[in-house]
GROMACS .gro file of C-alpha atoms in nm:
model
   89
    1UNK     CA    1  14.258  -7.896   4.820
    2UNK     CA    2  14.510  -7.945   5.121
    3UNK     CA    3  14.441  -7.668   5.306
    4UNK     CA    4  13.988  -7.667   5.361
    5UNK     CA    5  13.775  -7.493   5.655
    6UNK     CA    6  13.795  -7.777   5.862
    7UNK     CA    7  14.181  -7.805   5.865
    8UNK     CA    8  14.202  -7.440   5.943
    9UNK     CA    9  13.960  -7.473   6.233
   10UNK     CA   10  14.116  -7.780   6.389
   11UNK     CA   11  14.459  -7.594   6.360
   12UNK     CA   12  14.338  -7.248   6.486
   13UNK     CA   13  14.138  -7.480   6.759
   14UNK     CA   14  14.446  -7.650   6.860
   15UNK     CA   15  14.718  -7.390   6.840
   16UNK     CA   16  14.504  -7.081   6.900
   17UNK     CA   17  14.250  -7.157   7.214
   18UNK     CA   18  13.919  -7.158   6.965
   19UNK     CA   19  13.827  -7.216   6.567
   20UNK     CA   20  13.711  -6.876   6.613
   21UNK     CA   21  14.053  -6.724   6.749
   22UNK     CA   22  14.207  -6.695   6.379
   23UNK     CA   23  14.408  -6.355   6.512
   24UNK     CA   24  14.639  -6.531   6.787
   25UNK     CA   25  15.004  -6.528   6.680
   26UNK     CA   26  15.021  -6.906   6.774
   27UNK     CA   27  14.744  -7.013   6.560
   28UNK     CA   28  14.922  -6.796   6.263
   29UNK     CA   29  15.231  -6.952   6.292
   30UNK     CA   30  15.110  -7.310   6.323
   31UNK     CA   31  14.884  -7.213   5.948
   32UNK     CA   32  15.212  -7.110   5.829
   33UNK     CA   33  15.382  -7.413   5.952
   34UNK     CA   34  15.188  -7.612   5.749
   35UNK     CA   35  15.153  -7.428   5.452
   36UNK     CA   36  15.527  -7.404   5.418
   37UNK     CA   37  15.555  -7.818   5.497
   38UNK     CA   38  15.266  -7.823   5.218
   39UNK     CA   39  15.459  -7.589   4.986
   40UNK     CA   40  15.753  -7.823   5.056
   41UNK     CA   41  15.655  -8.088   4.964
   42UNK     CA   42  15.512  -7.969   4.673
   43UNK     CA   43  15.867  -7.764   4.558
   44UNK     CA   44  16.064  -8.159   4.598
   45UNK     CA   45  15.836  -8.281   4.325
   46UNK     CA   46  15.794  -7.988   4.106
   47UNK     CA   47  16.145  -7.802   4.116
   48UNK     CA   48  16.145  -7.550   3.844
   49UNK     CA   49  15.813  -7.406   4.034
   50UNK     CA   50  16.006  -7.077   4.111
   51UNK     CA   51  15.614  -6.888   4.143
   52UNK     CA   52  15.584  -7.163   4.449
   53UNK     CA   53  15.948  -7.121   4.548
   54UNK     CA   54  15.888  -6.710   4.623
   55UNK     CA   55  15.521  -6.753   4.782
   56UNK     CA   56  15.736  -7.012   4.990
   57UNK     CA   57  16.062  -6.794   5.106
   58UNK     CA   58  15.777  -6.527   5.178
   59UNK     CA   59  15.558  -6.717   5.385
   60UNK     CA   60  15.909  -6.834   5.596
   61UNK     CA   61  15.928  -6.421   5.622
   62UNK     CA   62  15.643  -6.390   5.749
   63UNK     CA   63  15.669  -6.646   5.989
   64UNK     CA   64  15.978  -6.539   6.124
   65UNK     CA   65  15.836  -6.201   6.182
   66UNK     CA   66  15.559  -6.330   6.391
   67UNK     CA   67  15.800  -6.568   6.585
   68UNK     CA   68  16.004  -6.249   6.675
   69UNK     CA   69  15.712  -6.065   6.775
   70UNK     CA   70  15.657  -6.394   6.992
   71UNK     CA   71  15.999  -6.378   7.122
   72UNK     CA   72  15.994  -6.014   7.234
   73UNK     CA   73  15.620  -6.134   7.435
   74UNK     CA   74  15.636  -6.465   7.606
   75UNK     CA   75  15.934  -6.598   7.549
   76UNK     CA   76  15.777  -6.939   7.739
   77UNK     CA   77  15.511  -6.996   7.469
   78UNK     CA   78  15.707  -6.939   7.200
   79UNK     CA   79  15.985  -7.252   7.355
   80UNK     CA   80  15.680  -7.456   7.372
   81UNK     CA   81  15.561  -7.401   7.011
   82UNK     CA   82  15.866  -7.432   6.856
   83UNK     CA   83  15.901  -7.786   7.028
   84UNK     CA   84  15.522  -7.884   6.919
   85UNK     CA   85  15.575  -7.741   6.595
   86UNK     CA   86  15.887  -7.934   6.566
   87UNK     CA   87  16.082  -7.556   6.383
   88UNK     CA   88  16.460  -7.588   6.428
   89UNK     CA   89  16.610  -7.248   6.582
   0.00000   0.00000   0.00000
């Protein structure tokens, strides 16, 4: 499994102050980042995988929701995670 309670906690630790901190928008986002790099990678190999394809254009919503939200917020953090999380604008 790509995505175990370990990786979660080392990217909510990173991204989102503490493991524990699983609400912050940054911490969200950076999960989402690399569930859609997972998903991805995945739809390159595997491309008549249209069930993967939707969960993936919906997980890009959602992300782009929560990077708006960001944008309207602290407009600082959200240059500085877009640069870390290397997302093109």
């Amino acid at each position: 499994m790509y995505l175990t309670k370990e990786v979660k906690a080392e990217i909510f630790k990173k991204y989102g102050g503490k493991a524990e901190n699983t609400g912050s928008t940054e911490g969200q986002i950076a999960l989402f980042t690399h569930r859609i790099n997972h998903l991805t990678e995945h739809l390159k190999r595997n491309k008549k995988d249209y069930n993967t394809e939707r969960s993936l254009v919906r997980l890009v919503g959602k992300r782009r929701s929560l990077l708006d939200y960001m944008i309207k917020n602290d407009i600082v953090k959200y240059r500085e995670l877009i640069k870390e999380l290397n997302i093109r604008k």
